[in-house]
C-alpha cells in the first residue's frame, strides 16, 4: 500500500495553512501506511540563501554548536532551526557544497535529507500523527508540498527508508508501489555518478528522475522516461522548486485521485484524503490516466 | 426515511444496522450522509431496501449487495459493487477501478466514467456505463452484459468467456481472444431493456452499439502451442 498526498496552491491566501491542510490529509492516510511518514514542503526561497535539512539519530550530540562550527568551517554565517531529529540550516547558496562537505567531517552521524532554495523534508518512523506532531508540520507555510505514509515492502522501516526521497536540488519524490528492476537501474545510475543512501526501490526512482533533469531533460520528459525504463508498479508524485508532477504506470493498480479548484491542485491516494479541503464539493475531481504525465508549475 | 450520519455514528454502526434488516422490514428507505470517501459503505446488505449515499464513497461500497437498491450521489472508489449478487447500484458520478468485479447478478449503473478493469471476471452481473471505461475491462468476464455508451480502453475483454460486451464508441484495442460479433435481434432486445433500466434510454439507441465477445480459441489447450511453454 502506502498513502500519498500533495497540494499545490494557486491562491497565496492559503499559503499560511499549507502545513495544516497537508497534515490533515497525511493523517487520513494512516491506514495505508502506518510504518513511517514524511513531508516535503516548499516554503519559498530567500535571496542568496539555500537550505539544508539534516537529520540525526542523536540530535542532542550531533546538532550541538553545529551552526557555529559550520560558520567557522565555511567562513560565512549559518543559521540552524532544530526540530526534533531534524534541523534546517540556512547557508549562502554559493556555500552549499562547501557546507555539505564540512558537515560530513564535523558531524559524520548527520544525514542530509534535502538541499535547495526552498525545499525542507521531515520524515521519521512512526504513525503519521506522531511524526506530524514531532515536527509541528501543521504550523508550516509554503507554496506546495508532498506527503507520504509508508507501508514498507522493498526495504527496512527506517528513517532513511521513509519518503520523500530527495536526490537533487529542490527535488523530491514519493511512491506508492514497488519497482522490480531497481537493482539494475541503481547499478547503471551509480556508473553515471549518482549516489545512494539506501537499498530502497523508491530512491532509485527519485535518482532516475534527478539524473534525467541533470542531463538537461524537462520534468515532463523525465517523467515520461519512467514509463519505459522503470519496471513495476508505481504512482509517483514528484516535487520541484516550482511545482509538482504526477505519473502512474500503464497498469495503474495503485490508486490516485486529483482535485482542482481556483485555489489549489490536490493529490490523494484516496478521495477521503481530500474531503476536508476548502471547496472540495465543487472541485473538479478525477483520476489521473495511466501512463500519462501531469504537472503543475508556477 | 432513516437518516444515518456516518460522520457521527461510524461505519460499523451503519453496516450493523443494515445487516440486521432481513426479509420484510418497514425501514425500507435509508439515507447516508457525510460518507466522505469512507470504505465499505453499505457492503453486505441483504434486504429489499433503498439506500441513498449523499456524497462520494471509498473502496468497496455496496460490495456483495443482495436485493438492495443503492444510489451513490457522488463518485465511487475502487471495487464498487464488487461481487454483487442481486439488486441495483446506481452511481451518479465516476467509478474507480474494478467496478462490479466478479459480480454474479443485479444491475450496476455508472452515469459517469469507469476506470480500468470495469467488470473484471464478471459472472452474471449487468453493467451500464454512460461514459467511458478504462483498460483491461471485462478481463476473463464469464457471463452477464457490459454496456458502454462511450469508449473502451485498451485490451477490452481479454481472455473472455461468455459475457457480452456492447460498446457504442471506439474500442482502443481488443484483448486476446476477444472479437467483434454480429448484432442479432436478441441483442437489440437485451440492450433496449438494459438502456431503459440503466436510465440511459434517452441517451442512446440499441442500433448504435457494436457487440464483442469470445472467439472461444482459448477454451482448450492447443497442442500446437506446446513448444511455447
Coordinates of C-alpha atoms in Angstrom, one line a residue:
Chain A
X1 CA 0.0 0.0 0.0
X2 CA 1.3 3.5 1.0
X3 CA -0.5 6.8 1.0
X4 CA 0.4 9.9 -0.9
X5 CA -0.9 13.4 -0.5
X6 CA 0.1 16.5 -2.4
X7 CA -1.0 20.1 -2.5
X8 CA -0.1 22.8 -5.0
X9 CA -1.5 26.2 -4.0
X10 CA -2.7 28.7 -6.6
X11 CA -4.1 31.1 -4.1
X12 CA -1.4 32.8 -1.9
X13 CA -4.0 33.3 0.8
X14 CA -3.9 29.6 1.6
X15 CA -0.1 29.5 2.0
X16 CA -0.1 30.0 5.8
X17 CA -2.4 26.9 6.0
X18 CA -0.4 24.6 3.7
X19 CA 1.1 22.6 6.6
X20 CA -2.2 22.3 8.4
X21 CA -4.0 21.1 5.2
X22 CA -1.3 18.6 4.3
X23 CA -1.1 17.3 7.9
X24 CA -4.8 16.6 7.9
X25 CA -4.5 14.8 4.6
X26 CA -1.5 12.8 5.8
X27 CA -3.1 11.6 9.0
X28 CA -6.2 10.5 7.0
X29 CA -3.9 8.2 5.0
X30 CA -2.6 6.4 8.2
X31 CA -4.2 3.1 7.5
X32 CA -2.5 3.0 4.0
X33 CA 0.9 3.4 5.7
X34 CA 1.5 3.2 9.4
X35 CA 5.2 2.5 9.3
X36 CA 6.6 5.9 8.7
X37 CA 5.6 9.3 7.4
X38 CA 7.2 12.2 5.8
X39 CA 6.6 15.5 4.2
X40 CA 8.4 17.8 1.7
X41 CA 7.4 21.4 1.9
X42 CA 8.4 24.2 -0.4
X43 CA 8.4 27.3 1.8
X44 CA 9.9 29.8 -0.7
X45 CA 13.4 31.0 -1.4
X46 CA 15.3 33.7 0.5
X47 CA 17.7 35.9 -1.6
X48 CA 21.1 34.3 -1.8
X49 CA 20.3 31.7 0.8
X50 CA 20.0 27.9 0.5
X51 CA 18.5 25.3 2.9
X52 CA 19.9 22.0 4.0
X53 CA 17.6 19.8 6.0
X54 CA 19.7 17.4 8.1
X55 CA 18.8 14.5 10.3
X56 CA 20.5 12.7 13.2
X57 CA 19.6 9.8 15.4
X58 CA 21.5 11.7 18.2
X59 CA 20.4 15.2 17.6
X60 CA 21.5 16.5 21.1
X61 CA 25.0 15.5 20.4
X62 CA 25.2 16.0 16.6
X63 CA 23.5 19.3 16.4
X64 CA 25.2 20.9 19.4
X65 CA 27.0 24.0 18.3
X66 CA 26.8 22.8 14.7
X67 CA 25.9 26.2 13.3
X68 CA 28.9 27.8 14.9
X69 CA 31.2 25.1 13.8
X70 CA 29.9 25.3 10.3
X71 CA 30.3 29.1 10.3
X72 CA 34.0 28.6 11.3
X73 CA 34.4 25.9 8.5
X74 CA 32.9 27.9 5.6
X75 CA 33.6 31.4 6.9
X76 CA 30.0 32.5 6.4
X77 CA 27.1 33.0 8.8
X78 CA 24.9 29.9 9.2
X79 CA 21.5 29.7 11.0
X80 CA 20.1 26.5 12.4
X81 CA 16.5 25.7 13.3
X82 CA 16.2 22.4 15.2
X83 CA 13.0 20.4 15.1
X84 CA 13.3 17.1 17.0
X85 CA 15.6 14.8 15.0
X86 CA 15.9 17.2 12.0
X87 CA 17.3 20.7 11.6
X88 CA 17.2 23.2 8.8
X89 CA 20.4 25.0 8.1
X90 CA 20.4 28.2 6.1
X91 CA 23.7 28.9 4.3
X92 CA 24.7 31.2 1.4
X93 CA 23.8 29.5 -1.8
X94 CA 27.3 29.6 -3.1
X95 CA 28.5 27.8 0.0
X96 CA 26.0 24.8 -0.2
X97 CA 28.6 22.3 -1.4
X98 CA 31.2 23.6 1.0
X99 CA 28.7 23.3 3.8
X100 CA 27.7 19.7 2.9
X101 CA 31.3 18.6 2.7
X102 CA 32.1 20.3 6.0
X103 CA 29.1 18.6 7.6
X104 CA 30.4 15.2 6.7
X105 CA 33.6 15.9 8.7
X106 CA 32.1 17.9 11.6
X107 CA 29.2 15.5 12.3
X108 CA 29.5 12.2 10.5
X109 CA 26.3 10.9 12.1
X110 CA 24.3 13.6 10.3
X111 CA 22.4 12.7 7.1
X112 CA 21.3 15.3 4.5
X113 CA 17.5 14.9 3.8
X114 CA 17.3 17.7 1.3
X115 CA 19.1 20.6 -0.2
X116 CA 17.9 23.5 -2.2
X117 CA 16.5 27.1 -2.3
X118 CA 13.0 26.2 -1.0
X119 CA 12.6 22.5 0.0
X120 CA 12.5 21.2 3.5
X121 CA 12.0 17.4 4.2
X122 CA 10.9 15.9 7.5
X123 CA 10.4 12.2 7.8
X124 CA 10.6 9.6 10.6
X125 CA 9.3 6.1 11.5
X126 CA 6.0 6.0 13.5
X127 CA 2.4 6.9 12.9
X128 CA 1.7 9.9 10.7
X129 CA 0.1 11.8 13.6
X130 CA 3.1 11.3 15.8
X131 CA 5.5 12.3 13.0
X132 CA 3.4 15.4 12.3
X133 CA 3.4 16.4 15.9
X134 CA 7.1 15.8 16.4
X135 CA 7.9 18.2 13.5
X136 CA 5.0 20.6 14.1
X137 CA 4.1 20.1 10.4
X138 CA 0.7 21.8 10.8
X139 CA 2.4 25.1 11.5
X140 CA 4.4 25.1 8.3
X141 CA 3.8 27.6 5.5
X142 CA 4.6 27.2 1.8
X143 CA 3.5 27.2 -1.8
X144 CA 3.3 23.4 -2.3
X145 CA 4.1 20.2 -0.6
X146 CA 4.0 16.4 -0.8
X147 CA 3.5 13.9 2.0
X148 CA 3.7 10.1 2.2
X149 CA 2.7 7.4 4.7
X150 CA 4.6 4.2 4.2
X151 CA 3.7 0.5 4.4
X152 CA 7.2 -0.9 3.8
X153 CA 7.7 -3.6 1.2
X154 CA 11.1 -3.3 -0.6
X155 CA 13.4 -2.2 2.3
X156 CA 13.5 -1.8 6.1
X157 CA 11.4 0.5 8.2
X158 CA 14.0 3.2 8.9
X159 CA 14.1 7.0 8.8
X160 CA 16.2 6.9 5.6
X161 CA 13.8 4.4 4.1
X162 CA 10.9 6.8 4.7
X163 CA 9.6 9.0 1.9
X164 CA 10.0 11.6 0.4
X165 CA 13.4 10.9 -1.2
X166 CA 15.4 13.8 -2.4
X167 CA 18.2 13.1 -4.9
X168 CA 18.7 16.6 -6.4
X169 CA 18.5 20.2 -5.5
X170 CA 14.9 21.1 -4.6
X171 CA 13.7 17.8 -6.0
X172 CA 11.8 15.1 -4.2
X173 CA 9.7 12.0 -5.0
X174 CA 7.2 9.9 -3.2
X175 CA 6.0 6.5 -4.4
X176 CA 3.1 4.1 -4.0
X177 CA 4.0 0.7 -5.4
X178 CA 7.2 -1.3 -5.9
X179 CA 9.8 -1.4 -8.6
X180 CA 11.1 -4.7 -9.8
X181 CA 14.2 -3.6 -11.7
X182 CA 15.6 -1.2 -9.2
X183 CA 18.9 -3.1 -8.6
X184 CA 19.8 -2.9 -12.3
X185 CA 18.8 0.8 -12.6
X186 CA 20.7 1.6 -9.4
X187 CA 23.9 0.0 -10.8
X188 CA 23.5 2.0 -14.0
X189 CA 22.9 5.2 -12.2
X190 CA 25.9 4.6 -9.9
X191 CA 28.0 4.2 -13.0
X192 CA 26.7 7.5 -14.2
X193 CA 27.8 9.2 -10.9
X194 CA 24.6 9.2 -8.9
X195 CA 25.0 8.3 -5.2
X196 CA 22.5 6.4 -3.0
X197 CA 21.8 6.3 0.8
X198 CA 19.7 3.2 0.9
X199 CA 18.7 -0.1 -0.8
X200 CA 15.2 1.2 -1.3
X201 CA 13.5 1.0 -4.7
X202 CA 11.9 4.4 -4.5
X203 CA 15.3 6.1 -4.1
X204 CA 16.1 4.6 -7.5
X205 CA 13.0 6.2 -9.0
X206 CA 14.0 9.5 -7.5
X207 CA 17.6 9.3 -8.7
X208 CA 16.4 8.2 -12.1
X209 CA 14.4 11.4 -12.5
X210 CA 17.1 13.6 -10.9
X211 CA 19.7 12.2 -13.4
X212 CA 17.4 13.0 -16.3
X213 CA 16.9 16.5 -15.1
X214 CA 20.7 16.9 -14.5
X215 CA 21.2 15.8 -18.1
X216 CA 19.1 18.7 -19.3
X217 CA 15.7 16.9 -19.8
X218 CA 12.5 18.7 -18.9
X219 CA 10.4 17.5 -15.9
X220 CA 7.9 16.2 -18.4
X221 CA 10.4 14.2 -20.4
X222 CA 12.0 12.8 -17.2
X223 CA 8.6 11.6 -16.0
X224 CA 7.8 10.1 -19.5
X225 CA 11.1 8.1 -19.3
X226 CA 10.0 6.4 -16.1
X227 CA 7.3 4.7 -18.2
X228 CA 9.8 3.0 -20.4
X229 CA 12.8 2.4 -18.1
X230 CA 11.2 1.5 -14.7
X231 CA 9.5 -1.8 -14.3
X232 CA 7.0 -2.4 -11.6
X233 CA 4.0 -0.7 -10.0
X234 CA 4.1 3.0 -9.4
X235 CA 2.2 6.1 -8.7
X236 CA 4.8 8.8 -8.4
X237 CA 4.4 12.3 -7.2
X238 CA 7.4 14.5 -7.8
X239 CA 8.1 17.9 -6.3
X240 CA 10.3 20.6 -7.8
X241 CA 11.0 24.2 -6.8
X242 CA 8.2 25.4 -9.0
X243 CA 5.5 22.8 -8.8
X244 CA 4.7 19.1 -8.8
X245 CA 4.2 16.3 -11.2
X246 CA 2.2 13.0 -11.2
X247 CA 2.7 9.8 -13.2
X248 CA 1.2 6.3 -12.9
X249 CA 2.5 3.2 -14.6
X250 CA 0.5 1.8 -17.5
X251 CA -1.3 -0.9 -15.4
X252 CA -2.3 1.7 -12.8
X253 CA -3.3 -0.5 -10.0
X254 CA -2.1 2.0 -7.4
X255 CA -4.9 4.4 -6.8
X256 CA -4.8 8.2 -7.4
X257 CA -7.4 10.9 -7.1
X258 CA -6.9 14.6 -8.0
X259 CA -8.9 17.7 -7.3
X260 CA -8.6 21.1 -8.8
X261 CA -10.2 24.4 -7.9
X262 CA -9.3 28.1 -8.5
X263 CA -7.3 27.8 -5.2
X264 CA -5.3 24.6 -5.5
X265 CA -4.5 21.3 -7.2
X266 CA -4.6 18.4 -4.7
X267 CA -3.5 14.8 -4.9
X268 CA -4.6 11.9 -2.7
X269 CA -4.2 8.2 -2.9
X270 CA -7.9 8.1 -2.0
X271 CA -10.7 10.7 -2.1
X272 CA -11.1 10.6 1.6
X273 CA -7.7 12.4 1.9
X274 CA -9.2 15.4 0.1
X275 CA -12.6 15.7 1.8
X276 CA -11.7 18.5 4.2
X277 CA -10.1 20.8 1.6
X278 CA -12.0 24.1 1.1
X279 CA -14.5 24.0 -1.7
X280 CA -14.0 20.3 -2.4
X281 CA -17.7 19.9 -3.0
X282 CA -17.4 22.0 -6.2
X283 CA -13.9 20.9 -7.2
X284 CA -13.2 19.1 -10.4
X285 CA -12.3 15.6 -9.2
X286 CA -10.7 13.0 -11.4
X287 CA -8.3 10.0 -11.6
X288 CA -5.1 10.7 -13.4
X289 CA -4.9 8.4 -16.5
X290 CA -2.4 5.6 -16.6
X291 CA 0.9 6.2 -18.4
X292 CA 0.1 9.9 -18.6
X293 CA 2.3 12.7 -17.2
X294 CA 0.7 15.6 -15.4
X295 CA 2.4 18.6 -13.9
X296 CA 1.6 22.0 -12.5
X297 CA 4.2 24.7 -12.2
X298 CA 4.0 28.4 -11.3
Chain B
X1 CA -36.8 7.6 6.0
X2 CA -33.9 6.6 8.2
X3 CA -31.1 9.1 8.0
X4 CA -27.7 7.9 9.2
X5 CA -24.8 10.4 9.8
X6 CA -21.7 8.4 9.0
X7 CA -19.5 11.2 10.4
X8 CA -21.2 10.9 13.8
X9 CA -22.2 7.3 14.1
X10 CA -19.5 5.5 12.2
X11 CA -19.3 2.8 9.6
X12 CA -19.6 -0.3 11.9
X13 CA -22.9 1.0 13.3
X14 CA -24.2 1.7 9.8
X15 CA -23.4 -1.7 8.4
X16 CA -24.7 -3.5 11.6
X17 CA -28.0 -1.7 11.2
X18 CA -28.2 -2.6 7.5
X19 CA -27.2 -6.2 8.1
X20 CA -29.9 -6.5 10.8
X21 CA -32.6 -5.9 8.1
X22 CA -33.8 -9.3 7.0
X23 CA -36.8 -10.2 4.8
X24 CA -39.7 -8.0 5.4
X25 CA -39.0 -4.7 7.1
X26 CA -40.8 -1.4 7.3
X27 CA -37.5 0.5 7.3
X28 CA -37.1 0.4 3.6
X29 CA -35.8 3.9 2.9
X30 CA -32.3 4.9 4.1
X31 CA -30.1 7.9 3.6
X32 CA -26.4 8.0 4.5
X33 CA -24.9 11.5 4.9
X34 CA -21.3 12.5 5.3
X35 CA -19.8 9.5 3.6
X36 CA -16.5 11.4 3.0
X37 CA -15.0 8.7 0.9
X38 CA -15.2 6.0 3.7
X39 CA -14.7 2.4 2.8
X40 CA -17.2 -0.5 2.6
X41 CA -20.3 1.7 3.0
X42 CA -23.4 -0.5 2.8
X43 CA -21.4 -3.6 1.9
X44 CA -23.1 -6.9 2.5
X45 CA -26.7 -5.7 2.6
X46 CA -29.3 -8.5 2.1
X47 CA -32.7 -6.9 2.1
X48 CA -35.1 -5.2 -0.4
X49 CA -34.4 -1.7 0.8
X50 CA -33.4 1.7 -0.8
X51 CA -30.2 3.3 0.3
X52 CA -29.1 6.7 -0.9
X53 CA -25.5 7.8 -0.1
X54 CA -25.2 11.6 -0.3
X55 CA -21.6 12.0 -1.4
X56 CA -18.6 10.1 -2.7
X57 CA -17.5 6.7 -1.4
X58 CA -14.2 4.9 -0.9
X59 CA -13.3 1.2 -1.5
X60 CA -16.0 -1.5 -1.9
X61 CA -19.2 0.5 -1.5
X62 CA -22.2 -1.8 -2.0
X63 CA -19.9 -4.9 -2.2
X64 CA -21.7 -8.2 -2.2
X65 CA -25.1 -6.5 -2.4
X66 CA -28.2 -8.7 -2.4
X67 CA -31.6 -7.2 -3.2
X68 CA -31.0 -3.6 -2.2
X69 CA -31.1 -0.6 -4.4
X70 CA -28.2 1.6 -3.5
X71 CA -27.7 5.1 -5.0
X72 CA -24.4 7.0 -4.7
X73 CA -24.9 10.7 -5.2
X74 CA -21.2 11.3 -6.0
X75 CA -18.3 9.2 -7.2
X76 CA -17.3 5.7 -6.1
X77 CA -13.9 4.4 -5.2
X78 CA -12.3 1.1 -6.2
X79 CA -14.3 -2.1 -6.2
X80 CA -17.8 -0.6 -6.1
X81 CA -20.5 -3.3 -6.1
X82 CA -17.8 -6.0 -6.1
X83 CA -19.3 -9.4 -6.1
X84 CA -22.8 -8.1 -6.2
X85 CA -25.4 -10.9 -6.2
X86 CA -28.6 -9.1 -7.0
X87 CA -30.3 -5.7 -6.6
X88 CA -29.2 -2.4 -8.2
X89 CA -26.4 0.1 -7.6
X90 CA -26.6 3.5 -9.4
X91 CA -23.6 5.9 -9.3
X92 CA -24.2 9.5 -10.3
X93 CA -20.5 10.3 -10.8
X94 CA -17.5 8.2 -11.8
X95 CA -16.4 4.8 -10.6
X96 CA -12.8 3.9 -9.9
X97 CA -11.0 0.7 -10.9
X98 CA -12.6 -2.8 -10.9
X99 CA -16.2 -1.6 -10.6
X100 CA -18.6 -4.6 -10.5
X101 CA -15.7 -7.1 -10.3
X102 CA -16.8 -10.7 -10.1
X103 CA -20.4 -9.6 -9.9
X104 CA -22.9 -12.5 -10.1
X105 CA -26.1 -10.7 -10.6
X106 CA -28.0 -7.5 -10.4
X107 CA -27.5 -4.2 -12.2
X108 CA -24.7 -1.7 -11.8
X109 CA -25.2 1.7 -13.4
X110 CA -22.4 4.2 -13.7
X111 CA -23.5 7.6 -15.0
X112 CA -20.0 9.0 -15.4
X113 CA -16.9 7.1 -16.5
X114 CA -15.5 3.9 -15.1
X115 CA -11.7 3.5 -14.9
X116 CA -9.6 0.4 -15.5
X117 CA -10.8 -3.3 -15.1
X118 CA -14.5 -2.5 -15.1
X119 CA -16.4 -5.8 -14.9
X120 CA -13.3 -7.9 -14.4
X121 CA -14.3 -11.5 -14.0
X122 CA -18.0 -10.6 -14.1
X123 CA -20.1 -13.7 -13.6
X124 CA -23.7 -12.7 -14.5
X125 CA -23.9 -9.0 -13.4
X126 CA -25.2 -6.4 -15.9
X127 CA -23.2 -3.2 -16.0
X128 CA -24.3 0.0 -17.8
X129 CA -21.7 2.8 -18.1
X130 CA -22.9 6.1 -19.5
X131 CA -19.4 7.4 -20.2
X132 CA -16.1 5.6 -21.0
X133 CA -14.3 2.6 -19.5
X134 CA -10.6 2.1 -18.9
X135 CA -8.1 -0.6 -19.9
X136 CA -8.5 -4.3 -19.2
X137 CA -12.2 -4.1 -18.7
X138 CA -14.2 -7.3 -18.7
X139 CA -10.9 -9.3 -18.3
X140 CA -11.9 -13.0 -18.0
X141 CA -15.5 -12.0 -17.9
X142 CA -17.7 -15.1 -17.7
X143 CA -21.3 -14.1 -18.1
X144 CA -23.6 -11.1 -18.0
X145 CA -23.7 -7.9 -20.1
X146 CA -21.4 -4.8 -20.1
X147 CA -22.9 -1.8 -21.9
X148 CA -20.8 1.2 -22.6
X149 CA -22.2 4.4 -24.1
X150 CA -18.8 5.9 -24.6
X151 CA -15.4 4.5 -25.5
X152 CA -13.4 1.5 -24.2
X153 CA -9.7 1.5 -23.3
X154 CA -7.0 -1.0 -24.2
X155 CA -7.4 -4.8 -24.1
X156 CA -11.2 -4.9 -23.8
X157 CA -12.4 -8.4 -23.0
X158 CA -9.0 -10.1 -22.7
X159 CA -9.4 -13.9 -22.2
X160 CA -13.2 -13.5 -22.3
X161 CA -15.6 -16.3 -21.7
X162 CA -19.3 -15.9 -22.4
X163 CA -20.1 -12.3 -21.3
X164 CA -21.5 -9.9 -23.9
X165 CA -19.8 -6.6 -24.3
X166 CA -21.7 -3.7 -26.1
X167 CA -19.8 -0.6 -26.9
X168 CA -21.2 2.5 -28.7
X169 CA -18.0 4.4 -29.1
X170 CA -14.5 3.4 -30.1
X171 CA -12.5 0.5 -28.6
X172 CA -8.8 1.3 -28.3
X173 CA -7.9 -2.4 -28.6
X174 CA -9.4 -5.8 -28.1
X175 CA -7.7 -8.2 -25.7
X176 CA -6.6 -11.8 -26.5
X177 CA -9.5 -13.9 -27.9
X178 CA -12.0 -11.0 -27.9
X179 CA -13.6 -10.3 -31.3
X180 CA -16.4 -8.2 -32.7
X181 CA -19.6 -10.2 -33.3
X182 CA -22.8 -9.6 -35.2
X183 CA -25.8 -7.9 -33.6
X184 CA -28.9 -10.1 -33.7
X185 CA -32.5 -9.4 -32.6
X186 CA -31.9 -10.9 -29.2
X187 CA -29.0 -8.5 -28.6
X188 CA -31.1 -5.4 -29.5
X189 CA -33.7 -6.7 -27.1
X190 CA -31.1 -7.1 -24.3
X191 CA -29.8 -3.6 -25.0
X192 CA -33.2 -2.0 -25.1
X193 CA -34.0 -3.4 -21.7
X194 CA -30.6 -2.5 -20.1
X195 CA -30.6 1.0 -21.5
X196 CA -34.1 1.6 -20.0
X197 CA -33.2 0.1 -16.6
X198 CA -29.8 1.8 -16.7
X199 CA -31.5 5.2 -17.1
X200 CA -29.8 5.7 -20.4
X201 CA -32.6 5.2 -23.0
X202 CA -32.7 9.0 -23.6
X203 CA -29.0 9.0 -24.4
X204 CA -28.5 6.1 -26.8
X205 CA -30.4 3.6 -29.0
X206 CA -29.6 -0.1 -29.3
X207 CA -28.7 0.2 -33.1
X208 CA -25.8 2.4 -32.2
X209 CA -23.8 -0.3 -30.4
X210 CA -21.4 -3.0 -31.6
X211 CA -21.1 -6.3 -29.9
X212 CA -17.9 -8.0 -28.7
X213 CA -17.4 -11.5 -27.4
X214 CA -15.2 -14.5 -27.1
X215 CA -13.7 -16.2 -30.2
X216 CA -13.5 -19.3 -27.9
X217 CA -10.0 -20.1 -29.1
X218 CA -8.6 -20.2 -25.6
X219 CA -11.1 -22.6 -24.2
X220 CA -9.0 -25.7 -24.9
X221 CA -5.2 -26.1 -24.9
X222 CA -3.9 -26.2 -28.4
X223 CA -1.3 -28.9 -28.7
X224 CA 0.5 -27.0 -31.5
X225 CA 1.5 -24.4 -28.8
X226 CA 3.1 -27.0 -26.5
X227 CA 6.6 -25.9 -27.5
X228 CA 5.9 -22.3 -26.5
X229 CA 5.8 -23.3 -22.8

